[in-house]
Coordinates of C-alpha atoms in Angstrom, one line a residue:
Chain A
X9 CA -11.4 -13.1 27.7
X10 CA -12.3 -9.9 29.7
X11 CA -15.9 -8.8 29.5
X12 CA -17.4 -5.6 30.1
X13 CA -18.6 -5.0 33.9
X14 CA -22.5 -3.9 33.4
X15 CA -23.4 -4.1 36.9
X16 CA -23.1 -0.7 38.8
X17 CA -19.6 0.3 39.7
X18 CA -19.9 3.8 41.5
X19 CA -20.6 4.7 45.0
X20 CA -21.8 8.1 43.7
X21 CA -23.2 7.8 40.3
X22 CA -25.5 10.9 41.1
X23 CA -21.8 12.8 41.0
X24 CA -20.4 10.9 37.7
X25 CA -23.9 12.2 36.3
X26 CA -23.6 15.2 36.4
X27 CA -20.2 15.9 35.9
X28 CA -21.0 13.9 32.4
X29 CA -24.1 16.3 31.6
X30 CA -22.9 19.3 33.0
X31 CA -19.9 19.7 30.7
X32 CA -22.4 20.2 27.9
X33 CA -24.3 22.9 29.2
X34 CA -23.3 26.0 26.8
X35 CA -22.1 24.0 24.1
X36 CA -23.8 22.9 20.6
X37 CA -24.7 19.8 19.3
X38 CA -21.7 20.0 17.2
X39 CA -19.7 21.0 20.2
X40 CA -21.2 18.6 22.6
X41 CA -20.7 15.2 19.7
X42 CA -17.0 16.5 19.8
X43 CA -16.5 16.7 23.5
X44 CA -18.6 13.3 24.0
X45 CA -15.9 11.5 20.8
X46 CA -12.9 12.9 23.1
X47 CA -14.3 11.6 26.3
X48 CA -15.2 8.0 24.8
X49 CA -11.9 7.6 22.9
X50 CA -9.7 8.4 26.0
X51 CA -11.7 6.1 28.3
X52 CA -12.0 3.6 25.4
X53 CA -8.1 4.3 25.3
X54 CA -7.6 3.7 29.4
X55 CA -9.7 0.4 29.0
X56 CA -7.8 -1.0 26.0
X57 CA -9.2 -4.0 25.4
X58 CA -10.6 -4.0 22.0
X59 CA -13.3 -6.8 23.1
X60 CA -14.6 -4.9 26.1
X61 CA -15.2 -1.8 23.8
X62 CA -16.6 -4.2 20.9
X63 CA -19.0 -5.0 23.6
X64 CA -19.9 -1.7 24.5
X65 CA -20.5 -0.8 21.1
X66 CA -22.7 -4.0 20.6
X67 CA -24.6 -3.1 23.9
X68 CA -25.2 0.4 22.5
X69 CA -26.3 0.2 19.5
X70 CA -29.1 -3.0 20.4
X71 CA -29.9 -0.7 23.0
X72 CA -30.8 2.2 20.7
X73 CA -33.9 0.4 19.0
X74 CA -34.9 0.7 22.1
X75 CA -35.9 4.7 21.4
Chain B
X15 CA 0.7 -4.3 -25.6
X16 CA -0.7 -1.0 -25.0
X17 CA -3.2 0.9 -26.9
X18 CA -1.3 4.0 -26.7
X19 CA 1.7 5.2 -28.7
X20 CA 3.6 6.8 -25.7
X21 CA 4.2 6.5 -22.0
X22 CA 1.1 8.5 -20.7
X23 CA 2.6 12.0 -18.9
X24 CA 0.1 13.3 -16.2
X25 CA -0.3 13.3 -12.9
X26 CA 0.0 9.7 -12.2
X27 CA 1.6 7.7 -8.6
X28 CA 4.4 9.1 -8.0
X29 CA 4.7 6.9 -4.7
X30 CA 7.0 4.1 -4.7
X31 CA 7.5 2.0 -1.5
X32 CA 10.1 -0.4 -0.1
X33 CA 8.5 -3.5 -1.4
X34 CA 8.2 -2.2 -4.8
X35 CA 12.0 -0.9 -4.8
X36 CA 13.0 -4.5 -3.5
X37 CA 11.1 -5.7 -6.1
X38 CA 12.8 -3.6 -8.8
X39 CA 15.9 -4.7 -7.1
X40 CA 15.5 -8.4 -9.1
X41 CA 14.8 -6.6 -12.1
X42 CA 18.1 -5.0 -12.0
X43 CA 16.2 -1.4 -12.1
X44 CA 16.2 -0.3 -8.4
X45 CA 19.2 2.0 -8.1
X46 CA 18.6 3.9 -11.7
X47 CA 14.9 4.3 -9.9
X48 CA 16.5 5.7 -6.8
X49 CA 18.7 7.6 -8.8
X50 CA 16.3 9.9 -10.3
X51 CA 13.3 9.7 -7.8
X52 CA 13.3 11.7 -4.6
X53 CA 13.9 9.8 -1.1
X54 CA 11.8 10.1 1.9
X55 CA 11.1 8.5 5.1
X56 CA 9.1 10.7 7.5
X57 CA 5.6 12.4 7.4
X58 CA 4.3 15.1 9.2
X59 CA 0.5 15.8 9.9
X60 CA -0.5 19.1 10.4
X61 CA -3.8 21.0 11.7
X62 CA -5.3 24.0 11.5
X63 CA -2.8 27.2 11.4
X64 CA -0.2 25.9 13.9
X65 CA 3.2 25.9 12.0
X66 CA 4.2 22.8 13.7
X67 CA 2.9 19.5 13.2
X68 CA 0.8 17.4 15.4
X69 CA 2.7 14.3 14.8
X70 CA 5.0 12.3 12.5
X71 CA 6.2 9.3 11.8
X72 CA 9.3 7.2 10.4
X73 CA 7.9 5.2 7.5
X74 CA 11.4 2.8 7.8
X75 CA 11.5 1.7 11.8
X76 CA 13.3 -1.0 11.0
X77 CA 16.9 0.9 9.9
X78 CA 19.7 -0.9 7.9
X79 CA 17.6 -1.8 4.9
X80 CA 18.9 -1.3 1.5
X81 CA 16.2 0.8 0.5
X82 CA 14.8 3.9 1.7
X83 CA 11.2 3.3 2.7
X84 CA 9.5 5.4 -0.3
X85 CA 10.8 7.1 -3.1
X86 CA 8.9 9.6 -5.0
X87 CA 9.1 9.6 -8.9
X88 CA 6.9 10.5 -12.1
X89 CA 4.8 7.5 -13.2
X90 CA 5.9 8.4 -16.9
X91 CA 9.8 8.2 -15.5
X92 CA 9.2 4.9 -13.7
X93 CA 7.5 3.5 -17.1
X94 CA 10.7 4.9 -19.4
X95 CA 13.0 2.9 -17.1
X96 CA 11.5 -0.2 -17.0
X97 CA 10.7 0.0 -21.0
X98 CA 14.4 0.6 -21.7
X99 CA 15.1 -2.3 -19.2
X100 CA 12.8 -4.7 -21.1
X101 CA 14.1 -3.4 -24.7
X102 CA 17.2 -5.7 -23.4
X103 CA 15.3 -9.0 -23.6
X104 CA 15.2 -10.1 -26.8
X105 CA 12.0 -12.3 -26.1
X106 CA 10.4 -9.6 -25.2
X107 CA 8.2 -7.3 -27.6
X108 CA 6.4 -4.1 -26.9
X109 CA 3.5 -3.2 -29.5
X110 CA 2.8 0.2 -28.8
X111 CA -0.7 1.6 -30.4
X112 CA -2.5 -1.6 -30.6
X113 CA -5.9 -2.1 -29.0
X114 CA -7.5 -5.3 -28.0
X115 CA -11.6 -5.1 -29.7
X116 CA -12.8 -8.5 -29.0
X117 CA -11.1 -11.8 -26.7
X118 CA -11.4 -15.3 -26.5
X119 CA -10.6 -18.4 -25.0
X120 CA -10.5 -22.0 -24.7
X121 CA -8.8 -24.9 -22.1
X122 CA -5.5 -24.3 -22.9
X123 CA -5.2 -20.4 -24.2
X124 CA -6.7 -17.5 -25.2
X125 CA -6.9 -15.3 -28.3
X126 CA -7.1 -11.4 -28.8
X127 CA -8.4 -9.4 -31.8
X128 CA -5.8 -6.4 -31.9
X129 CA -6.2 -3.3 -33.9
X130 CA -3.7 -1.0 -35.2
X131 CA -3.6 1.9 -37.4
X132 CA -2.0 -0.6 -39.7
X133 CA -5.1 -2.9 -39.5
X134 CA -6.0 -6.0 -37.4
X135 CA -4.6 -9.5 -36.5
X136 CA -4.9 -12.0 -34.0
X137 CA -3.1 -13.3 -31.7
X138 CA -3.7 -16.3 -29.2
X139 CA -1.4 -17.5 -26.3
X140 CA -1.3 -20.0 -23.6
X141 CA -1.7 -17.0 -21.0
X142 CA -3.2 -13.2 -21.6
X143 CA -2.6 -10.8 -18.3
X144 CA -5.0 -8.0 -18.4
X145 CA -3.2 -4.8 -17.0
X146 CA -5.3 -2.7 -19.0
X147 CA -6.1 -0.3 -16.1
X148 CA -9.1 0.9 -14.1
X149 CA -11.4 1.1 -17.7
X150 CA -9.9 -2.2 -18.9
X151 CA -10.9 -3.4 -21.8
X152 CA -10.4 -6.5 -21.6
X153 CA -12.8 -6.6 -18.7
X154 CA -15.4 -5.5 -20.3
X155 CA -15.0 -7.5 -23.3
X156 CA -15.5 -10.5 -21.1
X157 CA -18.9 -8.7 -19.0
X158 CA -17.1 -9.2 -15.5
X159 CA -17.7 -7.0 -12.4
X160 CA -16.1 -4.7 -11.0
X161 CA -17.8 -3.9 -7.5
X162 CA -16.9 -1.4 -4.6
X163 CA -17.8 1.4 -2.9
X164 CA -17.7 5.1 -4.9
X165 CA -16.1 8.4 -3.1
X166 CA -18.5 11.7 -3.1
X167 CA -15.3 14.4 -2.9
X168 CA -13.6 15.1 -5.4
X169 CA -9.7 16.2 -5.0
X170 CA -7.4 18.8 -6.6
X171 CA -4.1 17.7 -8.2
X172 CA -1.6 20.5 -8.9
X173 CA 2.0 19.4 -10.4
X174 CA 3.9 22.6 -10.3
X175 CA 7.2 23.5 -10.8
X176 CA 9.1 26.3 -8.1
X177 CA 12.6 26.2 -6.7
X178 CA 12.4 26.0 -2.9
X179 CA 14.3 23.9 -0.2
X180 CA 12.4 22.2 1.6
X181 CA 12.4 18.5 3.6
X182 CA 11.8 15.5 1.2
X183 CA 9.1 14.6 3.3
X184 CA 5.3 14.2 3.0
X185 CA 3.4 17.0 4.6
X186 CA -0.3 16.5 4.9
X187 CA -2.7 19.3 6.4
X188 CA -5.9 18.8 8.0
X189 CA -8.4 21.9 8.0
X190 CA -5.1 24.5 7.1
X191 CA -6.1 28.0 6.9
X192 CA -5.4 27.7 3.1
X193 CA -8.5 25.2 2.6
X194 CA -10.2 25.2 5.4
X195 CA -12.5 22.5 6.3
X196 CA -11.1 20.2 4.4
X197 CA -7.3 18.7 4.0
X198 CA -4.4 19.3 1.6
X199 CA -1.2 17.5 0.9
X200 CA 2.6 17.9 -0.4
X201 CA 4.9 15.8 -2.2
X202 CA 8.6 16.7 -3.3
X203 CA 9.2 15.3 -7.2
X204 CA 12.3 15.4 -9.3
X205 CA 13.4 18.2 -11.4
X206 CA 11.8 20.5 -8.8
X207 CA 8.4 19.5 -9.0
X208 CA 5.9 19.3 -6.3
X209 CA 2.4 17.7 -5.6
X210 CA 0.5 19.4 -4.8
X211 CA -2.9 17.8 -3.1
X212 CA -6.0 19.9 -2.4
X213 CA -9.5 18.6 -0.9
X214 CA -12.4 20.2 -2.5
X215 CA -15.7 18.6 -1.3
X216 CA -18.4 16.8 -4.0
X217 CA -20.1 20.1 -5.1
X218 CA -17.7 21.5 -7.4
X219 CA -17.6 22.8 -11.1
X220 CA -14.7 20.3 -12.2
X221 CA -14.1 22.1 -14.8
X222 CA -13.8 25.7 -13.0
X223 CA -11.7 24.1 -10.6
X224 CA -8.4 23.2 -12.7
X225 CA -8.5 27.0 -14.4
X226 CA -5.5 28.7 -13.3
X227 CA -6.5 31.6 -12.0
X228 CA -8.5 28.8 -9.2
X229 CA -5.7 26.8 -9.1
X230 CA -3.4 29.6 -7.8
X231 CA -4.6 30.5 -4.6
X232 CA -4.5 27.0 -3.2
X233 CA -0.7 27.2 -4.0
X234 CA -0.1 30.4 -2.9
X235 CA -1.8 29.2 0.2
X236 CA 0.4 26.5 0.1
X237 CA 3.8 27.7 -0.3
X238 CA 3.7 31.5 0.1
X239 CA 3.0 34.5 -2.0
X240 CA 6.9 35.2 -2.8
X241 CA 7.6 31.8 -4.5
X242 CA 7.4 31.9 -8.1
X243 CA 6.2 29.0 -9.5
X244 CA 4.8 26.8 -13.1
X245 CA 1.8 24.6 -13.7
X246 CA 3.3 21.2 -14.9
X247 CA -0.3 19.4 -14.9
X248 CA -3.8 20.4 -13.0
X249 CA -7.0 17.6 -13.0
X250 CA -9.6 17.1 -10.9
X251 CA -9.7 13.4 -9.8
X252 CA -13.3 11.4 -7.6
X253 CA -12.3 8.1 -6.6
X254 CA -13.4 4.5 -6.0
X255 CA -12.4 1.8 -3.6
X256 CA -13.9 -1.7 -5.6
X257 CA -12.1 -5.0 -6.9
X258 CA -12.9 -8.0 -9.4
X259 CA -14.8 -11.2 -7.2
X260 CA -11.7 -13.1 -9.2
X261 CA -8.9 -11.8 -10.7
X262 CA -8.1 -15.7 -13.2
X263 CA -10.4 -16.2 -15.5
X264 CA -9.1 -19.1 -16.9
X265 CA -6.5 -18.4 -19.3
X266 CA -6.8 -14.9 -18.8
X267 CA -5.3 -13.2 -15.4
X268 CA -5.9 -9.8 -14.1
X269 CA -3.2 -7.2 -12.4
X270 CA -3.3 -3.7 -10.9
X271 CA -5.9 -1.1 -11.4
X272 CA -7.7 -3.4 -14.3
X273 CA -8.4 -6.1 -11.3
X274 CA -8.8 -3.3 -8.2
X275 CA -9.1 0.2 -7.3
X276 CA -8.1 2.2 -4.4
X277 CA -8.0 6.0 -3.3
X278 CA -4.9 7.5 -3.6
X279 CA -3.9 8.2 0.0
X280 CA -1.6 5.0 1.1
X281 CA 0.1 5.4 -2.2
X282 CA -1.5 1.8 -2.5
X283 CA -2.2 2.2 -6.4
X284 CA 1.2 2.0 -8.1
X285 CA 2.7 -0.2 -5.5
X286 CA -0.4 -2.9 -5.6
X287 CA 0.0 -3.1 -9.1
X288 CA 3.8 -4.0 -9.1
X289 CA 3.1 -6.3 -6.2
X290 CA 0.9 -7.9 -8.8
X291 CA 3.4 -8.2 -11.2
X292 CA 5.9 -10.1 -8.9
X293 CA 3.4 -12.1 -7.1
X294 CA 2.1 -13.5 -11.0
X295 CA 5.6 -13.5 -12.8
X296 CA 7.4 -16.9 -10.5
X297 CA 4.1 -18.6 -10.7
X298 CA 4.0 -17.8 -14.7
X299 CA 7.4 -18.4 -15.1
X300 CA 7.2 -22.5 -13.2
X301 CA 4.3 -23.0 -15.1
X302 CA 5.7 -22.2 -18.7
X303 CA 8.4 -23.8 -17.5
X304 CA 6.8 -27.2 -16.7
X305 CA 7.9 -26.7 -13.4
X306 CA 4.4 -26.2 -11.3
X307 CA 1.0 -27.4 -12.8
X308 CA -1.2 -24.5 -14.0
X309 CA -3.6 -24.9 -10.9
X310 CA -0.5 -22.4 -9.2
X311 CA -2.4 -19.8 -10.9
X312 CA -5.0 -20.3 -8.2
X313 CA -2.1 -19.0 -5.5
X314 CA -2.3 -15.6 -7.5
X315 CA -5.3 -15.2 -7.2
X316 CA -5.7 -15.8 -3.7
X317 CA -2.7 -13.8 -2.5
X318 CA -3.6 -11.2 -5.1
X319 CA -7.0 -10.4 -3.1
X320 CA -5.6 -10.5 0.5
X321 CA -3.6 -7.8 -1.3
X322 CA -6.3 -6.2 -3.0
X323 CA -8.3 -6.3 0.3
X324 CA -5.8 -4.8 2.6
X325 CA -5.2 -2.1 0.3
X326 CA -9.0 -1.2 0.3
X327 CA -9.8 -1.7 4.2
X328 CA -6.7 0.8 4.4
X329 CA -7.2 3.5 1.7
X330 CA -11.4 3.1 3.2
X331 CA -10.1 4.0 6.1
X332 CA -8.3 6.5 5.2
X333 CA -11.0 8.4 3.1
X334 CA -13.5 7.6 6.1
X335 CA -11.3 9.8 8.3
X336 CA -10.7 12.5 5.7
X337 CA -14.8 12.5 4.7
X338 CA -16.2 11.5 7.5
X339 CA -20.0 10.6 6.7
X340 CA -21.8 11.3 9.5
X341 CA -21.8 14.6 12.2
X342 CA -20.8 11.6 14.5
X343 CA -17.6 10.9 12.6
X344 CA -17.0 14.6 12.1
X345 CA -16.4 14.5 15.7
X346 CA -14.8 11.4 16.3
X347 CA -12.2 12.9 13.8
X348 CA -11.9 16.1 15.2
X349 CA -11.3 15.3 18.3
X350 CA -8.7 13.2 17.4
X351 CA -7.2 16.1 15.7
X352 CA -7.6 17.7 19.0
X353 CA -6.5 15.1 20.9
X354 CA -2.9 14.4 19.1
X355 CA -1.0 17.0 19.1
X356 CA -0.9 16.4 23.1
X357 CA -1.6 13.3 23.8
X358 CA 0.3 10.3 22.1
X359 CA -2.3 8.0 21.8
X360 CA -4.8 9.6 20.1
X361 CA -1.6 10.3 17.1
X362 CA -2.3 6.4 16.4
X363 CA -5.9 7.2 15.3
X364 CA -4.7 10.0 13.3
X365 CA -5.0 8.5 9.3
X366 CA -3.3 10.9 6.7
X367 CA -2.9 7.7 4.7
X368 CA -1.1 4.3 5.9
X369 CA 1.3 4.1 3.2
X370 CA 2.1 1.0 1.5
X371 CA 4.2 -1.6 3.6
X372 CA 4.2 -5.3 2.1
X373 CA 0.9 -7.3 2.7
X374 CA 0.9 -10.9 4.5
X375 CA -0.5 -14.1 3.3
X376 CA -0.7 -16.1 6.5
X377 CA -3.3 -18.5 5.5
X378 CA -2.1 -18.8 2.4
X379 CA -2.2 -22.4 0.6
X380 CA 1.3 -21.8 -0.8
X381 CA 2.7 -21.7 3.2
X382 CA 4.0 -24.9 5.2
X383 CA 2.5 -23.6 8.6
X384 CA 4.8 -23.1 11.8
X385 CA 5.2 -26.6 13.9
X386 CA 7.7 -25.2 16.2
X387 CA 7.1 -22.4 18.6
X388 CA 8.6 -19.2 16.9
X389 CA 9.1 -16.2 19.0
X390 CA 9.2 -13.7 16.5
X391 CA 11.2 -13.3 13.4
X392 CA 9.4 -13.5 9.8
X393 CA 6.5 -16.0 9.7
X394 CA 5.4 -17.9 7.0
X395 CA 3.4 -15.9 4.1
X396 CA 5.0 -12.6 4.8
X397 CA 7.4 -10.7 2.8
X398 CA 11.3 -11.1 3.8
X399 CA 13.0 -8.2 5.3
X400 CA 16.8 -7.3 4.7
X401 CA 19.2 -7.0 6.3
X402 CA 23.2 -6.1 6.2
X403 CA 25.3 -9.3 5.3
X404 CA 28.9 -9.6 4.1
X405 CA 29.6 -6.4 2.0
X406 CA 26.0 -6.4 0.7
X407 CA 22.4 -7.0 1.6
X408 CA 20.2 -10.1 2.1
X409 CA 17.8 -9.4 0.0
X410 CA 20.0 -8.8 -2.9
X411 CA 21.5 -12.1 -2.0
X412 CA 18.4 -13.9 -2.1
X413 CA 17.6 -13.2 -5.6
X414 CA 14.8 -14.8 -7.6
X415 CA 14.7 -18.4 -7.1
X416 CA 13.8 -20.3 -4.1
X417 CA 16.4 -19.9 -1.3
X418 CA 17.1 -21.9 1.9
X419 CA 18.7 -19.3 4.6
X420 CA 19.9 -21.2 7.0
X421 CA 21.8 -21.3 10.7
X422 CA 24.3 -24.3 10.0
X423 CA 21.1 -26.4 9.4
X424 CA 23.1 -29.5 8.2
X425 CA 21.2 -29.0 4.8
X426 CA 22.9 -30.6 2.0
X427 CA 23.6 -27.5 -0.5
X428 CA 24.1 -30.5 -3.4
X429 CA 21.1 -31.8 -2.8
X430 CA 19.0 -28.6 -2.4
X431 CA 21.1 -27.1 -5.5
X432 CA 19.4 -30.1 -7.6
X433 CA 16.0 -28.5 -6.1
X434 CA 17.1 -25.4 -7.6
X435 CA 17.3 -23.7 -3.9
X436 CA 20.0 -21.7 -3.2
X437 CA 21.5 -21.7 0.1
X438 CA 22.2 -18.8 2.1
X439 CA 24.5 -19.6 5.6
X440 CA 24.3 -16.9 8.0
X441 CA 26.7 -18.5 10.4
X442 CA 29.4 -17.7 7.8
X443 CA 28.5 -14.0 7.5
X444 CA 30.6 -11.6 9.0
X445 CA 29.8 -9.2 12.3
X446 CA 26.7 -8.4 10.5
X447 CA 25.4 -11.5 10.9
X448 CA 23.9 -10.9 14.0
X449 CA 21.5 -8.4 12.6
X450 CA 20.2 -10.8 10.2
X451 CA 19.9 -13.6 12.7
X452 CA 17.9 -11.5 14.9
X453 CA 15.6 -10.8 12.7
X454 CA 15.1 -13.9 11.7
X455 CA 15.4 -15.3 14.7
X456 CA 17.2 -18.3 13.2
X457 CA 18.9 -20.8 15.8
X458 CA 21.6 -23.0 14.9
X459 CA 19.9 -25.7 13.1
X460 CA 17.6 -24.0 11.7
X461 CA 16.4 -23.1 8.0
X462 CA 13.9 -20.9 6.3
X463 CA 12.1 -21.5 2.6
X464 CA 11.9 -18.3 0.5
X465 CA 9.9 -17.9 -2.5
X466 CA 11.6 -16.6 -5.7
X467 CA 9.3 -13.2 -5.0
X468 CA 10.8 -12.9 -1.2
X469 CA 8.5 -14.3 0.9
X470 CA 8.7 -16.9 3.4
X471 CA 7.6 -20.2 2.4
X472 CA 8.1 -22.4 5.6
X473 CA 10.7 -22.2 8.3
X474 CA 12.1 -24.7 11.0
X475 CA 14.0 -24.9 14.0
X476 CA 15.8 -28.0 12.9
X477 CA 15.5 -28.6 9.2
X478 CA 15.3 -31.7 7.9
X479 CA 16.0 -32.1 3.6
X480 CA 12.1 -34.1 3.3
X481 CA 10.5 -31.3 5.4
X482 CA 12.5 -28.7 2.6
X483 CA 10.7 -31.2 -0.2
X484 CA 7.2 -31.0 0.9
X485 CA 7.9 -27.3 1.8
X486 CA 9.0 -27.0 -1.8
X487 CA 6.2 -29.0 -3.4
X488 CA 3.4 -26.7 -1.3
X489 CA 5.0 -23.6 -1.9
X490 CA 4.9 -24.6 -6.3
X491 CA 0.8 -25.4 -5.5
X492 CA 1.2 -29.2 -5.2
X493 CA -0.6 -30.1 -2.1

C-alpha cells in the first residue's frame, strides 16, 4: 500500500511557497477557497491513489486541532 | 389495497431505468411501457450561459441490450398499465378506497382492520407487504422509525405542456442565467409534456412559488419567450434521504418509499421501489409455495437495504453537490464546474444525479462465493446483463425461474429440469453467441446459477450437478 511521503521533497520549497501564496494575492476568500479546491483536486487527481489522499485528509484535519 | 379510489395524477417519477424495464419484461409489460414512454440514453450538464454543455454521458455503455437504458413515462401511466395487466389474474384482487386503521399479528400471519365508505372488515393473511408510501400507515400503526437525514432546499416542479423538438435527453443546468445560483433540470414526457425542474433555495413562500404568474419566468427562461406553452401540474417539493433499521417485521414486509426515501435526482425512487417488488415476489412466491422456509424472508431484507443504502449514499451525494453545505464545498463544487468543461477528469466529479443502474449484493447470504479465479464477467450477487442470442435476447430467455447458463458444462438438463432450473446452452447459439460468452466470460465447462429475479447466484468454471445443488439450496436461504 503506497503511503503518503511527509518528509521534505523540494530542493526549493521557498519557491513552491510562494508560488502557492502568491496566486492569492487580489483575490477573496471566496475566490481564493475556489482556486485552493482546483489546485487540490488536480494534484489529488495526478496522485490518484485514493489512500494517499485519505491520508492527507487524516493528517489535515488532526493537524487542525492543532489551531 | 389502496386507500385511494384512483391512480393518483401529479407530478410523480417519471424515470424508469433498465433494471426496472427488464423487470417489467417478466411481467409481460415492458414493450406496452416502452411504447408509450419516451426513450433516452444520454445526459448533458450544463453551466452557466454557455449554450454547450460541459459534459455528457451514455447512460447504456454496454450497447446490444434489449432495453434502452431509461425510459421516461407518467407515474399515473405506468400504474394504469400494470393495473390492467394484473386485472388478468384472476387470483388477484384490487380494493380500491379502502384504508388500513389498525394491524396486527401473530407467528404465523397478520391481520388488518380496513375501512371503506361501505364500512369495515378484517382481513388477516399469512403475509401483509406494506407499500403504503413515504407516510405509510401501516408504519405508523406499528410505532417503527423511520430515520435519515432532512434536505433544507426546496425544488420547483413544473409539468407543462408545449410542442418543441428537441433531443429526448436529460438536460441539467448548473447556475443557468435563468436561475442563477442554483440548478435547473429538463425531462421530455409523452403527449408533449416536459419536466421541468427548478432549484429554489430553503427560504421560499411555497405557496407563492407554484402561482403562475412565478412559475412562468423559470420556463420562459427555460425554453424561450416564443414557445407557447400549458401548465399540466406545478408543486413545490423538500426532500429526505432516511430508511426503516428493518424492512420484515415479522409477518409484515416493507417495499418502496414506505421502507426508504431518497431525493429525486438518480431517479432512485420509482426504480427502488420496483426493485423491491421483484427482489420480495420469488422469495414470497417459494415460500407460499412450500418451496423455501420463511427464514428466506430474511434475504429480502438484507438485499433490500444494500439497495436502500446505495440509493441514499448516491442521491446524498448528489444533493451534497447541488447544496453544498459549507463555503468549502461551495468551492470544491465550483471548481469542478470550472474544471470540466476542459479537463476530463474533473467531468467524473461532476454529480447531476447518478441515475439508477442495478445495485449488487456481493456479500449476500443468498450467493455461493467464487472458488475459481474469474477474470471478469458477472459475479455472484449482481444483476444479469443481456445480451443478443438466437433471434432474441438473454434475458428474455432467462425468464423467472432459476436458470443454469451454461458453456457445454456436461450438466444433465433432466436432472436440473427436476430442480426446476432451466438450462440455457450458449455453445448452441448462433454468431451471437460470442457476445454473450464474453460477457459472461463462460469457458467451455462452465455454468452459471441465476435467480428467478436475474441475478447471479453462483458460477463455475467446471460445473459439477452437487455444486448446482448446494448452489440451489443457498440461493432458496437454506444454508
Amino acid at each position: 500500500m503506497a503511503s503518503l511521503k511527509t518528509t521534505q521533497s523540494f530542493d526549493r520549497p521557498d519557491d513552491v511557497y510562494q508560488k502557492l501564496t502568491e496566486i492569492h494575492r487580489e483575490l477573496s476568500a471566496q475566490d481564493s477557497l475556489k482556486l485552493n479546491a482546483k489546485l487540490i483536486l488536480l494534484l489529488a487527481n495526478h496522485i490518484g491513489d485514493e489512500d494517499v489522499v485519505d491520508e492527507a485528509i487524516a493528517i489535515a484535519v488532526r493537524n487542525q486541532t492543532k489551531a | 389495497m389502496n386507500q385511494l379510489e384512483f391512480i393518483a395524477a401529479g407530478s410523480k417519477a417519471i424515470c424508469f431505468a433498465k433494471r426496472t424495464l427488464d423487470i417489467w419484461e417478466r411481467l409481460g409489460v415492458a414493450k406496452k411501457m416502452i411504447d408509450k414512454g419516451v426513450v433516452w440514453n444520454v445526459g448533458k450538464v450544463f453551466y452557466g450561459d454557455a449554450s454547450d454543455p460541459i459534459y455528457q454521458f451514455d447512460m447504456l455503455p454496454i450497447k446490444e441490450q434489449k432495453h434502452p437504458s431509461f425510459i421516461n413515462l407518467q407515474q399515473y401511466y405506468v400504474e394504469e398499465i400494470l393495473v390492467e395487466e394484473l386485472s388478468k389474474y384472476d387470483n388477484v384482487q384490487l380494493r380500491w378506497g379502502h384504508k388500513a386503521t389498525a394491524v396486527e399479528q401473530s407467528s404465523n400471519g397478520a391481520s388488518v382492520q380496513i375501512e371503506t365508505p361501505q364500512g369495515s372488515y378484517g382481513i388477516s393473511a399469512e403475509w401483509v407487504i406494506a407499500c403504503d408510501g413515504h407516510r405509510s400507515t401501516i408504519r405508523e400503526l406499528m410505532g417503527l422509525d423511520f430515520q435519515g437525514q432532512i434536505f433544507e432546499d426546496n425544488f420547483l416542479i413544473a409539468d407543462v405542456k408545449f410542442k418543441q423538438e428537441r433531443p429526448s435527453e436529460r438536460w441539467f443546468w448548473f447556475d443557468p442565467p435563468f436561475n442563477p445560483g442554483h440548478s435547473a433540470l429538463l425531462h421530455k414526457q409523452p403527449d408533449d409534456v416536459w419536466r421541468l425542474d427548478f432549484q429554489l433555495g430553503w427560504d421560499v413562500d411555497r405557496a407563492e412559488c407554484v402561482k403562475p404568474e412565478n412559475v412562468e419566468p423559470f420556463v420562459r427562461g427555460m425554453i424561450g419567450d416564443d414557445v407557447e406553452f400549458e401548465e399540466e401540474w406545478y408543486s413545490v417539493y423538500t426532500f429526505q434521504c432516511r430508511r426503516m433499521r428493518r424492512f420484515v417485521h415479522g409477518r409484515i414486509v416493507f417495499a418502496g418509499d414506505s421502507a426508504h426515501q431518497v431525493s429525486p435526482f438518480g431517479a432512485r425512487g420509482c426504480n427502488g421501489g420496483v426493485a423491491d417488488a421483484d427482489n420480495l415476489a420469488w422469495k414470497l412466491n417459494l415460500i407460499l409455495n412450500g418451496d423455501a422456509q420463511k427464514g428466506l424472508i430474511e434475504s429480502y431484507d438484507y438485499e433490500a437495504i444494500v439497495t436502500a443504502d446505495e440509493n441514499i449514499l448516491n442521491s446524498t451525494r448528489s444533493t451534497e453537490f447541488m447544496t453544498p453545505k459549507s463555503e468549502g464545498s461551495v468551492a470544491f463544487r465550483n471548481a469542478v464546474l470550472d474544471l470540466a468543461e476542459e479537463y476530463k477528469f474533473a467531468q467524473s466529479f461532476v454529480n447531476s444525479g447518478r441515475l439508477s443502474t442495478p445495485v449488487g449484493y456481493p456479500d449476500s447470504a443468498l450467493n455461493t462465493p467464487d472458488k475459481d479465479a474469474w477474470d471478469g464477467g458477472v459475479p455472484p450477487g449482481n444483476a444479469a446483463i443481456d445480451a443478443p442470442l438466437g433471434e432474441g435476447w438473454l434475458l428474455d430467455q432467462l425468464g423467472d425461474q432459476f436458470a443454469i447458463l451454461e458453456n457445454r458444462s456436461g450438466l444433465n438438463e433432466t436432472e436440473l429440469g427436476s430442480l426446476h432450473i432451466v438450462t440455457i446452452d450458449l455453445s448452441t447459439a448462433d454468431e451471437s453467441r460470442s457476445i454473450a460468452l464474453e460477457r459472461y466470460q463462460i469457458p467451455r465447462g462452465g455454468a452459471y446459477l441465476i435467480r428467478p429475479d436475474q441475478y447471479v447466484a453462483a458460477r463455475w468454471k467446471s460445473a459439477k450437478f452437487a455444486d448446482v445443488q448446494n448452489a440451489l439450496a443457498r440461493a432458496k436461504g437454506s444454508q
